[in-house]
C-alpha cells in the first residue's frame, strides 16, 4: 500500500542494518576478533530482539545507545560485560566485571565430561567442578545429566557472587573456598572432577588479549611461571576426592598439550592419562582415571 510520502512504505527499515555495517568496520579496525557478530549482538541487545530480527526494527525505533555500546566494545571491553550475558552450551549465564567469561573452547571440556558421566553405571553420579567461575560447567552438567549431584567451588569473592546468581534455583551446590583444600567430606566418593583452572604463564601477560588481561580476574588467568602451578595442585585434590575408577577432566592452554597429561602419572595413582582437542582441533584438555587398587 502506497502513501503520500512519495510512495515510500510506512516504518521504513534499514537504518539499523546500515549502522551495524558501520559498527562492524569500527570494531574490525579496533582489532576485535569477531566484529560482525559483536556488532549484531550489541544491536540485538540494545533493541531487545534476536540477531536474526535486526531487519525488522523500524528506523523510528533506532536507539542511539547502540553507539555507546559499540564504543565500549571498541575499547575492548568484553562483549559479555556490555550485554551482561554469556551463552554456554544450552545455558544463558549472568556475567560482568569480576568473573571469568566462559569461552566456546570450554564447551568441549563440558561435553566430554557429560558424555563420560552418562557412560558411567552410576544412578546418581557425584560431580565436583573446581574453579567454577560463573558456574558454567557445573550448571551444564546438572542440566544435561539430570540425576547428577553437582558441587561447585570458587575462591574469588567477585566470581563467587556471579556464580551464586547463576546457580540460584538449580541443583548445583556452590561452595566458597579454595579448590586445593575443598570438600574433604567427599573424599573418595566423587565420580568425576572437572576444572577450567587458571593456566596462563605469568611470562605471557603482555600477549593476553585485552578483553581477558584487562577485565577477567587475574586469579582466573595466571598460574606460576609455566602456567601449571594450579593444575599440579588440582591433581592432588582430584586424587583425594575421586573414588577408584573416577575421572578427572582439566582444561589447559593449547600450548600445554604435551605437558599436562604427564602431571597425572601412574606413580601418582593415575591411569589412562590423555589429551583431547577442542573444536579447532587444538589440544585443550587432559583426562585421567584414578587407578583401581
PDB file of N, CA and C in Angstrom, residues 131-211:
ATOM      1  N   UNK A 131      37.211 -24.415  40.674  1.00  0.00           N
ATOM      2  CA  UNK A 131      37.431 -23.131  39.992  1.00  0.00           C
ATOM      3  C   UNK A 131      36.245 -22.847  39.062  1.00  0.00           C
ATOM      4  N   UNK A 132      35.047 -22.859  39.595  1.00  0.00           N
ATOM      5  CA  UNK A 132      33.831 -22.839  38.774  1.00  0.00           C
ATOM      6  C   UNK A 132      33.583 -21.517  38.058  1.00  0.00           C
ATOM      7  N   UNK A 133      34.138 -20.395  38.572  1.00  0.00           N
ATOM      8  CA  UNK A 133      33.908 -19.106  37.909  1.00  0.00           C
ATOM      9  C   UNK A 133      32.432 -18.744  37.889  1.00  0.00           C
ATOM     10  N   UNK A 134      31.871 -18.608  36.708  1.00  0.00           N
ATOM     11  CA  UNK A 134      30.454 -18.253  36.555  1.00  0.00           C
ATOM     12  C   UNK A 134      29.520 -19.406  36.884  1.00  0.00           C
ATOM     13  N   UNK A 135      30.076 -20.610  37.046  1.00  0.00           N
ATOM     14  CA  UNK A 135      29.252 -21.799  37.267  1.00  0.00           C
ATOM     15  C   UNK A 135      28.898 -22.529  35.984  1.00  0.00           C
ATOM     16  N   UNK A 136      29.506 -22.140  34.863  1.00  0.00           N
ATOM     17  CA  UNK A 136      29.102 -22.655  33.552  1.00  0.00           C
ATOM     18  C   UNK A 136      29.171 -24.174  33.450  1.00  0.00           C
ATOM     19  N   UNK A 137      30.330 -24.758  33.784  1.00  0.00           N
ATOM     20  CA  UNK A 137      30.491 -26.207  33.622  1.00  0.00           C
ATOM     21  C   UNK A 137      29.569 -26.954  34.585  1.00  0.00           C
ATOM     22  N   UNK A 138      29.517 -26.512  35.834  1.00  0.00           N
ATOM     23  CA  UNK A 138      28.669 -27.180  36.826  1.00  0.00           C
ATOM     24  C   UNK A 138      27.210 -27.168  36.400  1.00  0.00           C
ATOM     25  N   UNK A 139      26.734 -26.031  35.921  1.00  0.00           N
ATOM     26  CA  UNK A 139      25.342 -25.920  35.505  1.00  0.00           C
ATOM     27  C   UNK A 139      25.053 -26.761  34.268  1.00  0.00           C
ATOM     28  N   UNK A 140      26.008 -26.821  33.325  1.00  0.00           N
ATOM     29  CA  UNK A 140      25.818 -27.649  32.140  1.00  0.00           C
ATOM     30  C   UNK A 140      25.682 -29.118  32.525  1.00  0.00           C
ATOM     31  N   UNK A 141      26.523 -29.570  33.443  1.00  0.00           N
ATOM     32  CA  UNK A 141      26.438 -30.963  33.899  1.00  0.00           C
ATOM     33  C   UNK A 141      25.123 -31.236  34.624  1.00  0.00           C
ATOM     34  N   UNK A 142      24.724 -30.314  35.488  1.00  0.00           N
ATOM     35  CA  UNK A 142      23.467 -30.500  36.215  1.00  0.00           C
ATOM     36  C   UNK A 142      22.279 -30.542  35.258  1.00  0.00           C
ATOM     37  N   UNK A 143      22.324 -29.718  34.220  1.00  0.00           N
ATOM     38  CA  UNK A 143      21.220 -29.646  33.267  1.00  0.00           C
ATOM     39  C   UNK A 143      21.173 -30.871  32.355  1.00  0.00           C
ATOM     40  N   UNK A 144      22.348 -31.317  31.894  1.00  0.00           N
ATOM     41  CA  UNK A 144      22.386 -32.363  30.878  1.00  0.00           C
ATOM     42  C   UNK A 144      22.557 -33.771  31.441  1.00  0.00           C
ATOM     43  N   UNK A 145      22.850 -33.875  32.742  1.00  0.00           N
ATOM     44  CA  UNK A 145      22.858 -35.172  33.417  1.00  0.00           C
ATOM     45  C   UNK A 145      21.879 -35.040  34.583  1.00  0.00           C
ATOM     46  N   UNK A 146      20.576 -35.224  34.318  1.00  0.00           N
ATOM     47  CA  UNK A 146      19.530 -34.818  35.262  1.00  0.00           C
ATOM     48  C   UNK A 146      19.609 -35.437  36.654  1.00  0.00           C
ATOM     49  N   UNK A 147      20.174 -36.638  36.802  1.00  0.00           N
ATOM     50  CA  UNK A 147      20.211 -37.270  38.124  1.00  0.00           C
ATOM     51  C   UNK A 147      21.543 -37.049  38.839  1.00  0.00           C
ATOM     52  N   UNK A 148      22.372 -36.179  38.284  1.00  0.00           N
ATOM     53  CA  UNK A 148      23.680 -35.922  38.899  1.00  0.00           C
ATOM     54  C   UNK A 148      23.553 -35.040  40.131  1.00  0.00           C
ATOM     55  N   UNK A 149      24.529 -35.189  41.019  1.00  0.00           N
ATOM     56  CA  UNK A 149      24.662 -34.320  42.199  1.00  0.00           C
ATOM     57  C   UNK A 149      25.938 -33.512  41.983  1.00  0.00           C
ATOM     58  N   UNK A 150      25.803 -32.212  41.820  1.00  0.00           N
ATOM     59  CA  UNK A 150      26.928 -31.377  41.382  1.00  0.00           C
ATOM     60  C   UNK A 150      27.307 -30.371  42.462  1.00  0.00           C
ATOM     61  N   UNK A 151      28.597 -30.354  42.819  1.00  0.00           N
ATOM     62  CA  UNK A 151      29.151 -29.367  43.737  1.00  0.00           C
ATOM     63  C   UNK A 151      30.126 -28.490  42.959  1.00  0.00           C
ATOM     64  N   UNK A 152      30.096 -27.193  43.213  1.00  0.00           N
ATOM     65  CA  UNK A 152      30.974 -26.239  42.533  1.00  0.00           C
ATOM     66  C   UNK A 152      31.724 -25.429  43.580  1.00  0.00           C
ATOM     67  N   UNK A 153      33.018 -25.178  43.329  1.00  0.00           N
ATOM     68  CA  UNK A 153      33.879 -24.479  44.292  1.00  0.00           C
ATOM     69  C   UNK A 153      34.504 -23.264  43.619  1.00  0.00           C
ATOM     70  N   UNK A 154      34.444 -22.119  44.290  1.00  0.00           N
ATOM     71  CA  UNK A 154      35.062 -20.892  43.774  1.00  0.00           C
ATOM     72  C   UNK A 154      35.671 -20.107  44.931  1.00  0.00           C
ATOM     73  N   UNK A 155      36.908 -19.654  44.754  1.00  0.00           N
ATOM     74  CA  UNK A 155      37.619 -18.913  45.797  1.00  0.00           C
ATOM     75  C   UNK A 155      37.409 -17.406  45.695  1.00  0.00           C
ATOM     76  N   UNK A 156      37.445 -16.870  44.474  1.00  0.00           N
ATOM     77  CA  UNK A 156      37.379 -15.421  44.292  1.00  0.00           C
ATOM     78  C   UNK A 156      36.009 -14.872  44.703  1.00  0.00           C
ATOM     79  N   UNK A 157      36.046 -13.827  45.518  1.00  0.00           N
ATOM     80  CA  UNK A 157      34.801 -13.263  46.074  1.00  0.00           C
ATOM     81  C   UNK A 157      33.866 -12.777  44.968  1.00  0.00           C
ATOM     82  N   UNK A 158      34.425 -12.025  44.005  1.00  0.00           N
ATOM     83  CA  UNK A 158      33.586 -11.487  42.937  1.00  0.00           C
ATOM     84  C   UNK A 158      32.983 -12.570  42.075  1.00  0.00           C
ATOM     85  N   UNK A 159      33.807 -13.529  41.671  1.00  0.00           N
ATOM     86  CA  UNK A 159      33.310 -14.627  40.841  1.00  0.00           C
ATOM     87  C   UNK A 159      32.262 -15.447  41.586  1.00  0.00           C
ATOM     88  N   UNK A 160      32.485 -15.652  42.882  1.00  0.00           N
ATOM     89  CA  UNK A 160      31.524 -16.409  43.691  1.00  0.00           C
ATOM     90  C   UNK A 160      30.143 -15.734  43.661  1.00  0.00           C
ATOM     91  N   UNK A 161      30.144 -14.402  43.708  1.00  0.00           N
ATOM     92  CA  UNK A 161      28.872 -13.679  43.664  1.00  0.00           C
ATOM     93  C   UNK A 161      28.114 -13.922  42.371  1.00  0.00           C
ATOM     94  N   UNK A 162      28.839 -13.924  41.237  1.00  0.00           N
ATOM     95  CA  UNK A 162      28.194 -14.201  39.956  1.00  0.00           C
ATOM     96  C   UNK A 162      27.712 -15.647  39.887  1.00  0.00           C
ATOM     97  N   UNK A 163      28.538 -16.578  40.371  1.00  0.00           N
ATOM     98  CA  UNK A 163      28.142 -17.984  40.368  1.00  0.00           C
ATOM     99  C   UNK A 163      26.875 -18.187  41.195  1.00  0.00           C
ATOM    100  N   UNK A 164      26.801 -17.492  42.336  1.00  0.00           N
ATOM    101  CA  UNK A 164      25.623 -17.624  43.199  1.00  0.00           C
ATOM    102  C   UNK A 164      24.352 -17.202  42.460  1.00  0.00           C
ATOM    103  N   UNK A 165      24.455 -16.127  41.672  1.00  0.00           N
ATOM    104  CA  UNK A 165      23.294 -15.698  40.876  1.00  0.00           C
ATOM    105  C   UNK A 165      22.906 -16.770  39.869  1.00  0.00           C
ATOM    106  N   UNK A 166      23.903 -17.358  39.216  1.00  0.00           N
ATOM    107  CA  UNK A 166      23.623 -18.305  38.147  1.00  0.00           C
ATOM    108  C   UNK A 166      23.083 -19.643  38.645  1.00  0.00           C
ATOM    109  N   UNK A 167      23.565 -20.100  39.800  1.00  0.00           N
ATOM    110  CA  UNK A 167      23.120 -21.418  40.276  1.00  0.00           C
ATOM    111  C   UNK A 167      21.806 -21.340  41.050  1.00  0.00           C
ATOM    112  N   UNK A 168      21.342 -20.131  41.335  1.00  0.00           N
ATOM    113  CA  UNK A 168      20.093 -19.993  42.095  1.00  0.00           C
ATOM    114  C   UNK A 168      18.958 -20.743  41.396  1.00  0.00           C
ATOM    115  N   UNK A 169      18.288 -21.594  42.145  1.00  0.00           N
ATOM    116  CA  UNK A 169      17.183 -22.366  41.579  1.00  0.00           C
ATOM    117  C   UNK A 169      17.609 -23.642  40.876  1.00  0.00           C
ATOM    118  N   UNK A 170      18.930 -23.884  40.788  1.00  0.00           N
ATOM    119  CA  UNK A 170      19.425 -25.106  40.149  1.00  0.00           C
ATOM    120  C   UNK A 170      19.739 -26.151  41.223  1.00  0.00           C
ATOM    121  N   UNK A 171      20.218 -27.314  40.782  1.00  0.00           N
ATOM    122  CA  UNK A 171      20.609 -28.365  41.720  1.00  0.00           C
ATOM    123  C   UNK A 171      22.085 -28.284  42.094  1.00  0.00           C
ATOM    124  N   UNK A 172      22.794 -27.282  41.594  1.00  0.00           N
ATOM    125  CA  UNK A 172      24.210 -27.126  41.911  1.00  0.00           C
ATOM    126  C   UNK A 172      24.375 -26.585  43.332  1.00  0.00           C
ATOM    127  N   UNK A 173      25.249 -27.233  44.095  1.00  0.00           N
ATOM    128  CA  UNK A 173      25.586 -26.763  45.446  1.00  0.00           C
ATOM    129  C   UNK A 173      26.898 -25.993  45.340  1.00  0.00           C
ATOM    130  N   UNK A 174      26.859 -24.700  45.657  1.00  0.00           N
ATOM    131  CA  UNK A 174      28.019 -23.829  45.495  1.00  0.00           C
ATOM    132  C   UNK A 174      28.757 -23.669  46.820  1.00  0.00           C
ATOM    133  N   UNK A 175      30.103 -23.752  46.744  1.00  0.00           N
ATOM    134  CA  UNK A 175      30.942 -23.619  47.939  1.00  0.00           C
ATOM    135  C   UNK A 175      31.942 -22.494  47.717  1.00  0.00           C
ATOM    136  N   UNK A 176      32.110 -21.643  48.728  1.00  0.00           N
ATOM    137  CA  UNK A 176      33.102 -20.566  48.672  1.00  0.00           C
ATOM    138  C   UNK A 176      34.354 -21.061  49.363  1.00  0.00           C
ATOM    139  N   UNK A 177      35.389 -21.372  48.577  1.00  0.00           N
ATOM    140  CA  UNK A 177      36.598 -21.896  49.192  1.00  0.00           C
ATOM    141  C   UNK A 177      37.681 -22.188  48.177  1.00  0.00           C
ATOM    142  N   UNK A 178      38.805 -22.676  48.670  1.00  0.00           N
ATOM    143  CA  UNK A 178      39.990 -22.961  47.871  1.00  0.00           C
ATOM    144  C   UNK A 178      39.848 -24.343  47.235  1.00  0.00           C
ATOM    145  N   UNK A 179      40.006 -24.408  45.913  1.00  0.00           N
ATOM    146  CA  UNK A 179      39.878 -25.678  45.204  1.00  0.00           C
ATOM    147  C   UNK A 179      40.880 -26.716  45.696  1.00  0.00           C
ATOM    148  N   UNK A 180      42.025 -26.263  46.213  1.00  0.00           N
ATOM    149  CA  UNK A 180      43.073 -27.208  46.599  1.00  0.00           C
ATOM    150  C   UNK A 180      42.805 -27.889  47.942  1.00  0.00           C
ATOM    151  N   UNK A 181      41.896 -27.334  48.723  1.00  0.00           N
ATOM    152  CA  UNK A 181      41.579 -27.943  50.026  1.00  0.00           C
ATOM    153  C   UNK A 181      40.091 -28.240  50.170  1.00  0.00           C
ATOM    154  N   UNK A 182      39.343 -28.116  49.095  1.00  0.00           N
ATOM    155  CA  UNK A 182      37.879 -28.144  49.161  1.00  0.00           C
ATOM    156  C   UNK A 182      37.305 -29.532  49.442  1.00  0.00           C
ATOM    157  N   UNK A 183      36.156 -29.531  50.092  1.00  0.00           N
ATOM    158  CA  UNK A 183      35.245 -30.667  50.213  1.00  0.00           C
ATOM    159  C   UNK A 183      35.867 -31.950  50.758  1.00  0.00           C
ATOM    160  N   UNK A 184      36.600 -31.882  51.862  1.00  0.00           N
ATOM    161  CA  UNK A 184      37.165 -33.119  52.433  1.00  0.00           C
ATOM    162  C   UNK A 184      36.090 -34.139  52.791  1.00  0.00           C
ATOM    163  N   UNK A 185      34.865 -33.664  53.034  1.00  0.00           N
ATOM    164  CA  UNK A 185      33.783 -34.582  53.387  1.00  0.00           C
ATOM    165  C   UNK A 185      33.391 -35.501  52.231  1.00  0.00           C
ATOM    166  N   UNK A 186      33.864 -35.173  51.017  1.00  0.00           N
ATOM    167  CA  UNK A 186      33.541 -36.004  49.849  1.00  0.00           C
ATOM    168  C   UNK A 186      34.719 -36.887  49.418  1.00  0.00           C
ATOM    169  N   UNK A 187      35.785 -36.887  50.176  1.00  0.00           N
ATOM    170  CA  UNK A 187      36.974 -37.661  49.792  1.00  0.00           C
ATOM    171  C   UNK A 187      36.621 -39.109  49.463  1.00  0.00           C
ATOM    172  N   UNK A 188      37.130 -39.571  48.309  1.00  0.00           N
ATOM    173  CA  UNK A 188      36.964 -40.965  47.918  1.00  0.00           C
ATOM    174  C   UNK A 188      35.589 -41.334  47.402  1.00  0.00           C
ATOM    175  N   UNK A 189      34.699 -40.339  47.215  1.00  0.00           N
ATOM    176  CA  UNK A 189      33.319 -40.645  46.818  1.00  0.00           C
ATOM    177  C   UNK A 189      32.937 -40.104  45.440  1.00  0.00           C
ATOM    178  N   UNK A 190      33.723 -39.207  44.881  1.00  0.00           N
ATOM    179  CA  UNK A 190      33.323 -38.448  43.691  1.00  0.00           C
ATOM    180  C   UNK A 190      33.556 -39.269  42.418  1.00  0.00           C
ATOM    181  N   UNK A 191      32.608 -39.204  41.503  1.00  0.00           N
ATOM    182  CA  UNK A 191      32.709 -39.939  40.236  1.00  0.00           C
ATOM    183  C   UNK A 191      33.502 -39.169  39.189  1.00  0.00           C
ATOM    184  N   UNK A 192      33.374 -37.836  39.179  1.00  0.00           N
ATOM    185  CA  UNK A 192      34.091 -37.026  38.191  1.00  0.00           C
ATOM    186  C   UNK A 192      34.447 -35.670  38.783  1.00  0.00           C
ATOM    187  N   UNK A 193      35.705 -35.274  38.590  1.00  0.00           N
ATOM    188  CA  UNK A 193      36.176 -33.929  38.942  1.00  0.00           C
ATOM    189  C   UNK A 193      36.503 -33.209  37.646  1.00  0.00           C
ATOM    190  N   UNK A 194      35.984 -31.994  37.489  1.00  0.00           N
ATOM    191  CA  UNK A 194      36.229 -31.212  36.278  1.00  0.00           C
ATOM    192  C   UNK A 194      36.690 -29.818  36.681  1.00  0.00           C
ATOM    193  N   UNK A 195      37.561 -29.224  35.873  1.00  0.00           N
ATOM    194  CA  UNK A 195      38.050 -27.886  36.214  1.00  0.00           C
ATOM    195  C   UNK A 195      38.533 -27.141  34.977  1.00  0.00           C
ATOM    196  N   UNK A 196      38.204 -25.863  34.926  1.00  0.00           N
ATOM    197  CA  UNK A 196      38.838 -24.930  33.998  1.00  0.00           C
ATOM    198  C   UNK A 196      39.629 -23.955  34.872  1.00  0.00           C
ATOM    199  N   UNK A 197      40.862 -24.334  35.238  1.00  0.00           N
ATOM    200  CA  UNK A 197      41.633 -23.540  36.193  1.00  0.00           C
ATOM    201  C   UNK A 197      42.421 -22.438  35.494  1.00  0.00           C
ATOM    202  N   UNK A 198      43.045 -21.550  36.257  1.00  0.00           N
ATOM    203  CA  UNK A 198      43.995 -20.611  35.638  1.00  0.00           C
ATOM    204  C   UNK A 198      45.175 -21.398  35.094  1.00  0.00           C
ATOM    205  N   UNK A 199      45.644 -21.030  33.888  1.00  0.00           N
ATOM    206  CA  UNK A 199      46.767 -21.789  33.316  1.00  0.00           C
ATOM    207  C   UNK A 199      47.681 -20.949  32.426  1.00  0.00           C
ATOM    208  N   UNK A 200      47.565 -19.627  32.472  1.00  0.00           N
ATOM    209  CA  UNK A 200      48.442 -18.782  31.664  1.00  0.00           C
ATOM    210  C   UNK A 200      49.729 -18.506  32.432  1.00  0.00           C
ATOM    211  N   UNK A 201      50.902 -18.739  31.820  1.00  0.00           N
ATOM    212  CA  UNK A 201      52.168 -18.400  32.490  1.00  0.00           C
ATOM    213  C   UNK A 201      52.266 -16.899  32.743  1.00  0.00           C
ATOM    214  N   UNK A 202      52.825 -16.519  33.879  1.00  0.00           N
ATOM    215  CA  UNK A 202      52.995 -15.104  34.197  1.00  0.00           C
ATOM    216  C   UNK A 202      53.833 -14.390  33.150  1.00  0.00           C
ATOM    217  N   UNK A 203      54.721 -15.128  32.499  1.00  0.00           N
ATOM    218  CA  UNK A 203      55.586 -14.530  31.476  1.00  0.00           C
ATOM    219  C   UNK A 203      54.831 -14.159  30.203  1.00  0.00           C
ATOM    220  N   UNK A 204      53.579 -14.629  30.075  1.00  0.00           N
ATOM    221  CA  UNK A 204      52.800 -14.387  28.852  1.00  0.00           C
ATOM    222  C   UNK A 204      51.853 -13.196  29.000  1.00  0.00           C
ATOM    223  N   UNK A 205      51.942 -12.468  30.096  1.00  0.00           N
ATOM    224  CA  UNK A 205      50.973 -11.407  30.408  1.00  0.00           C
ATOM    225  C   UNK A 205      50.754 -10.467  29.236  1.00  0.00           C
ATOM    226  N   UNK A 206      51.826  -9.995  28.620  1.00  0.00           N
ATOM    227  CA  UNK A 206      51.687  -8.975  27.577  1.00  0.00           C
ATOM    228  C   UNK A 206      51.046  -9.503  26.298  1.00  0.00           C
ATOM    229  N   UNK A 207      50.974 -10.815  26.153  1.00  0.00           N
ATOM    230  CA  UNK A 207      50.410 -11.388  24.932  1.00  0.00           C
ATOM    231  C   UNK A 207      48.929 -11.749  25.075  1.00  0.00           C
ATOM    232  N   UNK A 208      48.389 -11.592  26.268  1.00  0.00           N
ATOM    233  CA  UNK A 208      46.994 -11.948  26.510  1.00  0.00           C
ATOM    234  C   UNK A 208      46.078 -10.892  25.899  1.00  0.00           C
ATOM    235  N   UNK A 209      44.974 -11.325  25.279  1.00  0.00           N
ATOM    236  CA  UNK A 209      44.017 -10.400  24.664  1.00  0.00           C
ATOM    237  C   UNK A 209      43.527  -9.383  25.690  1.00  0.00           C
ATOM    238  N   UNK A 210      43.339  -8.116  25.267  1.00  0.00           N
ATOM    239  CA  UNK A 210      42.922  -7.078  26.218  1.00  0.00           C
ATOM    240  C   UNK A 210      41.633  -7.435  26.960  1.00  0.00           C
ATOM    241  N   UNK A 211      40.696  -8.119  26.276  1.00  0.00           N
ATOM    242  CA  UNK A 211      39.429  -8.478  26.927  1.00  0.00           C
ATOM    243  C   UNK A 211      39.675  -9.302  28.186  1.00  0.00           C
TER     244      UNK A 211
END
